[in-house]
Coordinates of C-alpha atoms in Angstrom, one line a residue:
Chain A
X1 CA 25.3 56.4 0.8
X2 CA 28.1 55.9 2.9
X3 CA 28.5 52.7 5.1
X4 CA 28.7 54.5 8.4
X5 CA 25.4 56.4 7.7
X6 CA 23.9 52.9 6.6
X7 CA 24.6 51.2 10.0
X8 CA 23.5 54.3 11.8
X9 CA 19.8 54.3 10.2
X10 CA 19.1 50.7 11.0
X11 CA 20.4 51.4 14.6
X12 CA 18.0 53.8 14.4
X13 CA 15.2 51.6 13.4
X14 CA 16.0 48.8 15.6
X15 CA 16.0 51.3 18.7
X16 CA 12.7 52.6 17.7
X17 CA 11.1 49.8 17.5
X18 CA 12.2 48.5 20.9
X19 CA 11.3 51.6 22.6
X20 CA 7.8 51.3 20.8
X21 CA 7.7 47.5 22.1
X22 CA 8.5 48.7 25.4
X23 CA 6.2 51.2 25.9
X24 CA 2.9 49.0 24.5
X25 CA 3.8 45.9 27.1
X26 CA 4.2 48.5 29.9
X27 CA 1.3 50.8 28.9
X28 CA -1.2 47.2 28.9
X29 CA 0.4 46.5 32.5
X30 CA -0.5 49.9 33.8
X31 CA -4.2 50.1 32.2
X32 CA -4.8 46.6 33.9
X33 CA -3.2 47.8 37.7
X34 CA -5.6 51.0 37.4
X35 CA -8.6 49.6 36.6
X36 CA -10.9 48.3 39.8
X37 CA -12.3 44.6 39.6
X38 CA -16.4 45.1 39.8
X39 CA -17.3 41.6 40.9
X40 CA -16.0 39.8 44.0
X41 CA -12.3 38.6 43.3
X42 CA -13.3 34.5 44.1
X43 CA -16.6 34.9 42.0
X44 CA -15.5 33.4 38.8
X45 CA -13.4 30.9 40.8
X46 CA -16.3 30.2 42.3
X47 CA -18.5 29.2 39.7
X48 CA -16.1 27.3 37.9
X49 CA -16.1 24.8 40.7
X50 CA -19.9 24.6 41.1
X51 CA -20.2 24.1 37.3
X52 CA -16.8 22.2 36.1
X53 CA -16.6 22.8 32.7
X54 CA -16.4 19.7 30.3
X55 CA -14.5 20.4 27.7
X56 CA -13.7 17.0 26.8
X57 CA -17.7 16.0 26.4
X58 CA -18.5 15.6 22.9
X59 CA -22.0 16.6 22.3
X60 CA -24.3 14.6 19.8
X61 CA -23.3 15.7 16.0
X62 CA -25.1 14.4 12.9
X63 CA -22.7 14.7 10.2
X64 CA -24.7 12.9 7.6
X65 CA -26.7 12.7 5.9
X66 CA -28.5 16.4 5.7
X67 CA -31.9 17.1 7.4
X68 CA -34.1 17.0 4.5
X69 CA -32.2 15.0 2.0
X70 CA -33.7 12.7 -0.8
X71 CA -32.6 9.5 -1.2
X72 CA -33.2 6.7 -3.8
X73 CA -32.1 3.5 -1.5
X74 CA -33.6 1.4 0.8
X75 CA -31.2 2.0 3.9
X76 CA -29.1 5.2 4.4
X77 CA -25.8 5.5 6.4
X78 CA -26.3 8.0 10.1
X79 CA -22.6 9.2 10.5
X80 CA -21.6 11.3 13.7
X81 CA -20.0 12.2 16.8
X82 CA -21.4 11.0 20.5
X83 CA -19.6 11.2 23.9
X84 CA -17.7 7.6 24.4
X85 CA -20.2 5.3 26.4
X86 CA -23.6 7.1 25.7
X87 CA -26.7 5.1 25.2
X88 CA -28.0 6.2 21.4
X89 CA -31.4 5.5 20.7
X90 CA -32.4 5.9 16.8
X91 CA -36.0 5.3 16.0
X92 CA -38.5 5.9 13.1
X93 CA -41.8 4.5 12.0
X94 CA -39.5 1.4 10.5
X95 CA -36.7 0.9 12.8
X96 CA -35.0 1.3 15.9
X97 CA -31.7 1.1 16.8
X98 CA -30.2 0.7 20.3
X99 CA -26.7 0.6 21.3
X100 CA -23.7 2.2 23.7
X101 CA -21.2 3.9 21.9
X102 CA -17.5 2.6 21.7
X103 CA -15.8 5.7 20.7
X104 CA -16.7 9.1 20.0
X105 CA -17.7 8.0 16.0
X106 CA -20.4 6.1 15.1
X107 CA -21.7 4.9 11.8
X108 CA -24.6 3.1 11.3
X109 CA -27.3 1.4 8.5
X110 CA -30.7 2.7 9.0
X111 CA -33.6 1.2 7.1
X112 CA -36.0 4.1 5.6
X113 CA -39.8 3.4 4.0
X114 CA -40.9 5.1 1.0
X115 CA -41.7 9.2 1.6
X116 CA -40.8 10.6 4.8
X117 CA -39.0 9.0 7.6
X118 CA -38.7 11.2 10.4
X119 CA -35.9 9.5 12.4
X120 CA -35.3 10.9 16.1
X121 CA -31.7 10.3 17.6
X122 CA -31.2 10.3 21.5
X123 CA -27.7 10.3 23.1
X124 CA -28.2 9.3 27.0
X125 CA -24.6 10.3 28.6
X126 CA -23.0 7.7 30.7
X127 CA -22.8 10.1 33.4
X128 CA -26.4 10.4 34.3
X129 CA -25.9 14.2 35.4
X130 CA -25.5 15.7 31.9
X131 CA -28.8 15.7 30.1
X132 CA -29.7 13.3 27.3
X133 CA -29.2 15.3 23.6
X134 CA -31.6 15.1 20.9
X135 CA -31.7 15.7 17.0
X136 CA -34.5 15.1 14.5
X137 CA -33.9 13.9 11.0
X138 CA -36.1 13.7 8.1
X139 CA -35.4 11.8 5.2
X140 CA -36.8 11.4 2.3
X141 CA -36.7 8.0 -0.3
X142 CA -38.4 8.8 -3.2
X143 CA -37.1 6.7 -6.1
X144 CA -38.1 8.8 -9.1
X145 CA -36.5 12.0 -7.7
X146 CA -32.9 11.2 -8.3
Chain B
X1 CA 23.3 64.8 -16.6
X2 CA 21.1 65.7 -19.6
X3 CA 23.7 63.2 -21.2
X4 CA 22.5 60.7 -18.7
X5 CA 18.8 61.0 -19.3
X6 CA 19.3 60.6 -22.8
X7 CA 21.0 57.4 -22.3
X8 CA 19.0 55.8 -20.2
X9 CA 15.7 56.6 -22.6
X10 CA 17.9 55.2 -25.3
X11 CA 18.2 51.9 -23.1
X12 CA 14.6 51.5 -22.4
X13 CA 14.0 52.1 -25.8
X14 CA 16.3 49.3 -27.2
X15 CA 14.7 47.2 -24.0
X16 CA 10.9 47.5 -25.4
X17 CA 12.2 47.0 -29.3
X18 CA 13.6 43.7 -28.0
X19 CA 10.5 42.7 -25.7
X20 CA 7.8 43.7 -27.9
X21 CA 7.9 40.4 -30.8
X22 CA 7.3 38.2 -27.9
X23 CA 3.6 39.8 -26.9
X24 CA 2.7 40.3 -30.6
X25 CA 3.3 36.2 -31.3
X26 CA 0.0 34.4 -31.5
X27 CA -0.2 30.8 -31.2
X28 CA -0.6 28.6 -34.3
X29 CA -3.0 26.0 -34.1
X30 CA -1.2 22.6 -34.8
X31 CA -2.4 18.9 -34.3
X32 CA 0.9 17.9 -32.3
X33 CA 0.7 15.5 -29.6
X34 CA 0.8 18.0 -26.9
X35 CA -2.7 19.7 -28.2
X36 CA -4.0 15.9 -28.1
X37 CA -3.0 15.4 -24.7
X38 CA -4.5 19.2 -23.7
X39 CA -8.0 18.5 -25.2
X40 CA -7.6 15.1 -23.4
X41 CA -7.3 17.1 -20.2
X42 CA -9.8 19.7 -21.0
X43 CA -12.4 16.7 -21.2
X44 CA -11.2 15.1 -18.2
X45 CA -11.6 18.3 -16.2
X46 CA -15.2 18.9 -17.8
X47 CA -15.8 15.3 -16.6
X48 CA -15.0 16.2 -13.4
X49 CA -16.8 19.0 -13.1
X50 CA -20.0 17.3 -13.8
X51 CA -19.8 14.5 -11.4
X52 CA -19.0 17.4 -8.7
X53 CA -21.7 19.1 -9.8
X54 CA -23.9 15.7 -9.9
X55 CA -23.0 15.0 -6.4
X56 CA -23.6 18.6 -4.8
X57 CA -26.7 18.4 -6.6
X58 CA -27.5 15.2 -5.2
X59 CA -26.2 16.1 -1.8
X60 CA -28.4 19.3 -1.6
X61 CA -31.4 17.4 -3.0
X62 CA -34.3 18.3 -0.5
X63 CA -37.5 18.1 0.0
X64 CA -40.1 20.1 2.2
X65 CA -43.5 18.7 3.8
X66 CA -46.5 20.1 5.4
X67 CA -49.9 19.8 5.6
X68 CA -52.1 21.5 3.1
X69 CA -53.9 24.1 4.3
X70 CA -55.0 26.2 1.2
X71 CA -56.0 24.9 -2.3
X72 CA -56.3 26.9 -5.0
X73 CA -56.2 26.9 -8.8
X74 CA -52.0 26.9 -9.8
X75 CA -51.1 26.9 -6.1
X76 CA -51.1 25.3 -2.8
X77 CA -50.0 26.6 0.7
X78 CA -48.2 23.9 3.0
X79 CA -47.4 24.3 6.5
X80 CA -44.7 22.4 8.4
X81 CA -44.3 21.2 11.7
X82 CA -42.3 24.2 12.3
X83 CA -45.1 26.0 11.7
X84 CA -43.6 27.8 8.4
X85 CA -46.0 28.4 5.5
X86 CA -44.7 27.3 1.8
X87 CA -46.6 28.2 -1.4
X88 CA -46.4 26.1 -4.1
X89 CA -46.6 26.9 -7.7
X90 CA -48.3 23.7 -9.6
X91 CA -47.5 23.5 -13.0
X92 CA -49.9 21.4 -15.5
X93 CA -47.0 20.2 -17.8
X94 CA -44.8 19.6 -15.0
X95 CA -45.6 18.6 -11.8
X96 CA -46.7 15.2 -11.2
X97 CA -48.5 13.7 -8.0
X98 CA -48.0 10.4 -6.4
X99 CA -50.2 8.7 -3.1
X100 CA -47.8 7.2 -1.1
X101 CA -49.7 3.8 -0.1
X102 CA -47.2 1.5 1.9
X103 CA -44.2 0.9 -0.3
X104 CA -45.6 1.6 -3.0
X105 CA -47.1 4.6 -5.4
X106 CA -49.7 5.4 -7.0
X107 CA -49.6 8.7 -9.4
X108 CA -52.7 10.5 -8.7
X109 CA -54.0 13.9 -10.1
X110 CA -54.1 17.4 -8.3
X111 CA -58.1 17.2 -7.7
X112 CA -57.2 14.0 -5.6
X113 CA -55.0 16.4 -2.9
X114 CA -57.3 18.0 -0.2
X115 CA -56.9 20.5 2.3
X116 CA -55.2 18.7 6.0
X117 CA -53.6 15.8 3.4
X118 CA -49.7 15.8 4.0
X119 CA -47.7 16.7 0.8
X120 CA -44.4 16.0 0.3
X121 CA -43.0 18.5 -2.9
X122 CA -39.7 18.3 -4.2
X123 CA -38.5 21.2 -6.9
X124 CA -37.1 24.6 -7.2
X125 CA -37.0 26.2 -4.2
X126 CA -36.7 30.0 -3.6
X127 CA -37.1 31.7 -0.1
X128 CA -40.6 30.2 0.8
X129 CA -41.7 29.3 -2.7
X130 CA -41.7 26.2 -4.7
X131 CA -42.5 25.4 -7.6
X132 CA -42.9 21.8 -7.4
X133 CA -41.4 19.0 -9.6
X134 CA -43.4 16.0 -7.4
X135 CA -45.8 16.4 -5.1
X136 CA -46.2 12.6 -2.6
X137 CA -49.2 12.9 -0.1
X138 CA -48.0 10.7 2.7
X139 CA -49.4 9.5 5.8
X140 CA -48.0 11.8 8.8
X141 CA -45.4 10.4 11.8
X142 CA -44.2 11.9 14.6
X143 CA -41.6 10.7 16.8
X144 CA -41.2 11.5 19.9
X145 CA -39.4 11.2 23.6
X146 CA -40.6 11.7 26.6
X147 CA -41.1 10.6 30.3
X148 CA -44.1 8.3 31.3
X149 CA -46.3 10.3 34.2
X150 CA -49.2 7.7 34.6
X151 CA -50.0 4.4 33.6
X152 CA -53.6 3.5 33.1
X153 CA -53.8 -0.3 33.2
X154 CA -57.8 -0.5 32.9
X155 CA -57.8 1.3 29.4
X156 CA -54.3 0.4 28.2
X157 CA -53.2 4.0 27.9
X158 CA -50.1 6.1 29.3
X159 CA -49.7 9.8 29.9
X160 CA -46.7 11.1 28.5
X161 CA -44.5 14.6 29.2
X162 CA -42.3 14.7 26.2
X163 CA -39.1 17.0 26.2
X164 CA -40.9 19.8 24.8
X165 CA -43.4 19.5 28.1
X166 CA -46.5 18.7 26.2
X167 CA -48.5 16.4 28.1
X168 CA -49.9 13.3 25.9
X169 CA -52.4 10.5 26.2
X170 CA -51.0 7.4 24.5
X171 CA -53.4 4.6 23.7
X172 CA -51.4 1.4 23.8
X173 CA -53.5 -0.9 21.0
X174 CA -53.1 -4.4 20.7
X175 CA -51.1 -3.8 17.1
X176 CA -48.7 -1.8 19.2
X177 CA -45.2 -3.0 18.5
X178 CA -44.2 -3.0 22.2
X179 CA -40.1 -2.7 22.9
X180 CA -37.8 -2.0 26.7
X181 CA -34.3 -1.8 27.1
X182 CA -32.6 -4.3 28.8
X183 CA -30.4 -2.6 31.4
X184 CA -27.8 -5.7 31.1
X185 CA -27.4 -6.0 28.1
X186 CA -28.5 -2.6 26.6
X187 CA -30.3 -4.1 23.7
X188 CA -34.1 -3.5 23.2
X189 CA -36.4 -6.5 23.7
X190 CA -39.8 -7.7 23.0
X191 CA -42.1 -5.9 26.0
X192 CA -45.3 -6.4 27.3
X193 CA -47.7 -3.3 29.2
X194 CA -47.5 -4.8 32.6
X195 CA -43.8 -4.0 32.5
X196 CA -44.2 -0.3 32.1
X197 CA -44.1 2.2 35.2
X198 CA -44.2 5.8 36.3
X199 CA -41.1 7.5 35.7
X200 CA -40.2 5.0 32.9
X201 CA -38.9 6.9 29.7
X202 CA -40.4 6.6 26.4
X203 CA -39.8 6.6 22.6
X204 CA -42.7 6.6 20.6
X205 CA -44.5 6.9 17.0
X206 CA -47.9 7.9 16.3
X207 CA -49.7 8.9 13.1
X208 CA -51.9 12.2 13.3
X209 CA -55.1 11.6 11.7
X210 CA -56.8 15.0 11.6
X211 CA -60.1 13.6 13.6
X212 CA -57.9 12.9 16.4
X213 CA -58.5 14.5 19.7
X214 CA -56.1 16.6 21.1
X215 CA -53.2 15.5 22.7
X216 CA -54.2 11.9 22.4
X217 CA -52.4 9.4 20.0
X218 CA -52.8 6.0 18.7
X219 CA -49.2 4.4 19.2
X220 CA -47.8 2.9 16.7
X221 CA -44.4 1.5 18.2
X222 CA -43.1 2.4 21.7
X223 CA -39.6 2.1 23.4
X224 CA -39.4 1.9 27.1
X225 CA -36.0 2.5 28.8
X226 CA -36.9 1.7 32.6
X227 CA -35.9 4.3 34.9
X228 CA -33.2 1.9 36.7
X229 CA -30.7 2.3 34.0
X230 CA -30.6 5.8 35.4
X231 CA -29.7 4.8 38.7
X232 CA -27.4 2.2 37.8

């Protein structure tokens, strides 16, 4: 193939494909222009400021151990996540725990009895207008299964 | 171009001649030091692979309770406080039964379980069907939240609405371990009844003896944070 052919077909290719380019950016404009808006223009605006969204909150995460899990020690380690500042409230038939939060981690012992412990976590929010979160563990110590 | 052809057969030819010694080679076995170190890995990977598999199997190590609510020969039906229904398969050479009494246990034998008793089973489980390694009958807890409606200081009892809006009569006993949050400090403290009010929130934990009426709970333990840390 000769060189001048060469640098002709990749001209080619090149111009093609920025025509192409061109006409799916401009063809996306249009189809947005034509279409009509059904709700009012402000009503999303709107609601955004009535309900500001929180994406910085961290909501209440158990990380471990499992719900259901069997262990074969006296205390277990509660690992999670928790909004900065929240009140957390751990409490089973044999403990209770009851501290603010420092940072968004917290790690903790946790004393378990023999069978099940059911162990109910509550995160109260430092700002008193988002709801207080809940889980529910249940953990199991039974020494002979492990 | 026939001349071409030919020669480029004759080239692929001499190609696969030289090519195909290579692929017919087998290895010979030989005791040199790199087999040695190549079994040495071999066990150190199979080592590995059993403690992962040790842990997973320790991680997903779970159990499933419910209270017993058919009895029959070889099998059991458990329900759970999610309300789903287990059956158990009971096998005589292998399953073994333990009463949970305090901190300790005491192995028991499958006459001994009743219908309403609260099993704990451990074993294989597939879908909603176990067939159970260890079965623990165990007293019953529940733990719970809620906001304090009414405070009944002539009979020691509290009416509770818990998250879930179930209303509950709490029956404060004199073995009650009795707890509040300090709002200073945040810590829980040593409480008394006469500090609780209206509008207080409460942890709790009761047992649920099967006679019990309704709604209404002995308390075992309860944790009062007073409704002023919410306005602070």
């Amino acid at each position: 193939m000769k060189k001048e052919t060469l640098i002709a077909v990749i001209f080619g290719i090149a111009l093609g494909g920025a025509v192409a380019l061109f006409i799916l950016i401009k063809g996306k404009d249009f189809e947005l222009t034509k279409n009509k808006i059904i709700s009012p223009k402000d009503a999303g605006r709107q609601e955004a400021i009535d309900q500001p969204v929180r994406v910085d909150f961290q909501v209440l995460e158990i990380q471990s151990p499992l719900d259901g899990a069997i262990t074969d020690k006296k205390s277990i380690s509660i690992t999670g996540k928790v909004q900065k500042g929240s009140l957390l409230v751990i409490q089973s038939p044999v403990g209770d725990e009851v501290f603010v939060a420092d940072k968004n981690d917290f790690q903790f012992d946790f004393p378990v009895a023999l069978g099940e412990n059911v162990i109910k976590i509550v995160a109260y929010p430092q700002d008193k207008t988002i709801r207080p979160q809940e889980k529910d563990l249940k953990i199991y110590y039974l020494d002979s299964e492990l | 171009m026939k001349t071409k052809i030919v020669n480029y057969l004759l080239v692929l030819l001499a190609v696969l001649i030289l090519v195909s010694p290579s692929f017919a080679q087998t290895a010979s076995p030989s005791a040199s030091p790199t087999g040695e170190a190549e079994d040495s890995a071999i066990e150190q990977l199979k080592e590995k692979v059993a403690n992962k598999v040790t842990e997973i199997r320790r991680k997903n190590n779970k159990a499933v309770a419910g209270t017993v609510v058919t009895k029959n020969a070889g099998n059991l039906r458990i329900k759970t406080n999610e309300d789903v229904e287990y059956e158990i398969k009971l096998d005589d050479a292998l399953t073994k039964y333990f009463q949970i009494l305090g901190v300790k246990k005491q192995e028991i034998e499958v006459e001994d379980i009743e219908v309403g008793d609260y099993a704990i089973v451990t074993g294989v489980q597939a879908d909603n069907s176990i067939t159970a390694n260890t079965i623990f009958i165990d007293e019953r807890f529940l733990v719970m939240t809620g906001k304090i409606s009414q405070v009944d200081k002539e009979n020691f009892t509290l009416t509770v609405v818990t998250t879930a809006k179930e209303q509950i009569d709490l029956d404060i006993e004199s073995s009650t371990k009795q707890s509040m949050v300090n709002i200073k400090t945040n810590e829980a403290e040593v409480s008394g009844f006469t500090k609780i009010k209206e509008g207080d929130t409460i942890h709790f934990v009761v047992s649920r003896p099967l006679n019990s009426k309704e709604g209404s709970y002995s308390a075992r333990k309860v944790l009062i944070i007073p409704q002023e840390y919410f306005l602070k």
